[in-house]
Structures are given as C-alpha cells and as structure tokens.
C-alpha cells in the first residue's frame, strides 16, 4: 500500500439483513448515519441499498486517518448499532478497505 496517496481510511461494508428485519433495521441505520456524519474525522458516509437485492445495505465511508477511523469504531452509537444487528444478518458483514490511487 506504499503507493497510495493519502493516509485516509476508505471503507466499503455490505450488511445482508434477513428480510423480516429490514424495516426494523433501516430507521436505526439512518439515525446512526446522522451521528457518524457529525464526527470530526468523517469526510463522507453513504448508506445505500443494492437495487438488485434491497436486503443488502452498503456503507461507503471515508475517514481522515486510521486514528479517526478507530475512534469512530469506539463510539457508543456505532457499538449499539452493531449490537442491534446481532441475529438480524444472514452472514458476517463483508468489509473492504480501499485506497486512493
């Protein structure tokens, strides 16, 4: 990763929700996004759904540094959101870490 131009942390997460829980998860996901967008180190945070599979939430986020990303993960609202998802996902969230060229 030495060729990357910045120290930013860019994440792409896919959360596949059991169909019967989607309508229960969406309001909390939106509320959590509002908190995250206020974080000092969060440059962007998009909460999306796959058009071909609306049970899949996709999160695309950019943080200014590893430190701000790690701080983000320790916030109570983030922990509460992932605790709320327990038993509501069909599989473990898929995470990708991306870098700018």
Coordinates of C-alpha atoms in Angstrom, one line a residue:
X1 CA 0.0 0.0 0.0
X2 CA 3.0 2.3 -0.2
X3 CA 1.8 3.8 -3.5
X4 CA -1.4 5.2 -2.0
X5 CA -1.6 9.0 -2.0
X6 CA -3.2 9.6 1.4
X7 CA -3.5 8.2 4.9
X8 CA -7.3 8.2 4.6
X9 CA -9.2 5.1 5.6
X10 CA -11.9 4.3 3.0
X11 CA -14.3 1.5 3.8
X12 CA -16.9 -0.4 1.9
X13 CA -19.2 -2.6 4.0
X14 CA -22.0 -4.9 3.0
X15 CA -24.6 -6.0 5.5
X16 CA -27.1 -8.6 4.4
X17 CA -30.2 -8.4 6.5
X18 CA -32.7 -11.2 7.0
X19 CA -35.8 -9.9 5.0
X20 CA -38.1 -9.9 8.0
X21 CA -35.8 -7.4 9.8
X22 CA -35.1 -4.9 7.1
X23 CA -37.8 -2.4 8.0
X24 CA -36.7 -2.7 11.7
X25 CA -33.0 -2.0 10.8
X26 CA -33.4 0.9 8.4
X27 CA -34.5 3.6 10.9
X28 CA -31.6 2.8 13.3
X29 CA -29.2 2.7 10.4
X30 CA -30.3 6.2 9.3
X31 CA -30.2 7.5 12.8
X32 CA -26.6 6.1 13.3
X33 CA -25.6 7.7 10.0
X34 CA -26.7 11.1 11.3
X35 CA -24.3 10.7 14.3
X36 CA -21.4 9.5 12.2
X37 CA -21.7 12.4 9.7
X38 CA -21.0 14.7 12.7
X39 CA -17.8 13.0 13.6
X40 CA -14.8 15.3 13.1
X41 CA -12.8 12.7 11.1
X42 CA -15.6 11.5 8.9
X43 CA -15.3 13.0 5.4
X44 CA -18.2 11.1 3.9
X45 CA -20.6 8.4 4.9
X46 CA -23.1 7.0 2.4
X47 CA -25.8 4.5 3.4
X48 CA -27.1 2.7 0.4
X49 CA -29.2 -0.4 -0.6
X50 CA -28.5 -2.7 -3.5
X51 CA -31.1 -2.2 -6.2
X52 CA -31.0 -5.9 -7.1
X53 CA -31.1 -7.1 -3.5
X54 CA -32.7 -4.5 -1.1
X55 CA -31.9 -6.7 1.9
X56 CA -28.2 -5.6 1.4
X57 CA -27.1 -2.3 3.0
X58 CA -23.9 -0.9 1.6
X59 CA -21.9 1.6 3.6
X60 CA -19.2 3.6 1.8
X61 CA -17.2 5.9 4.2
X62 CA -14.1 7.9 4.2
X63 CA -12.2 8.9 7.4
X64 CA -9.3 11.3 7.5
X65 CA -6.9 8.8 9.2
X66 CA -6.5 5.5 10.9
X67 CA -6.9 7.3 14.2
X68 CA -10.2 8.9 13.3
X69 CA -11.5 5.5 12.0
X70 CA -10.5 3.7 15.2
X71 CA -12.1 6.5 17.3
X72 CA -15.3 6.1 15.2
X73 CA -15.5 2.3 15.9
X74 CA -15.4 3.1 19.6
X75 CA -18.4 5.4 19.6
X76 CA -21.4 4.1 21.6
X77 CA -23.8 4.7 18.8
X78 CA -21.7 2.5 16.4
X79 CA -21.4 -0.2 19.1
X80 CA -25.2 -0.1 19.7
X81 CA -25.9 -0.4 16.0
X82 CA -23.8 -3.5 15.6
X83 CA -25.2 -5.0 18.8
X84 CA -28.7 -4.3 17.4
X85 CA -27.8 -6.2 14.2
X86 CA -27.0 -9.4 16.1
X87 CA -29.3 -12.2 14.9
X88 CA -30.6 -9.9 12.1
X89 CA -27.9 -10.6 9.5
X90 CA -27.7 -13.6 7.2
X91 CA -23.9 -13.6 7.4
X92 CA -21.0 -11.7 8.9
X93 CA -20.6 -8.1 7.4
X94 CA -18.3 -8.0 4.4
X95 CA -15.7 -5.3 4.8
X96 CA -13.3 -3.9 2.2
X97 CA -10.7 -1.3 2.8
X98 CA -9.9 0.9 -0.2
X99 CA -7.1 3.3 -1.2
X100 CA -7.0 6.2 -3.5
X101 CA -4.6 6.0 -6.5

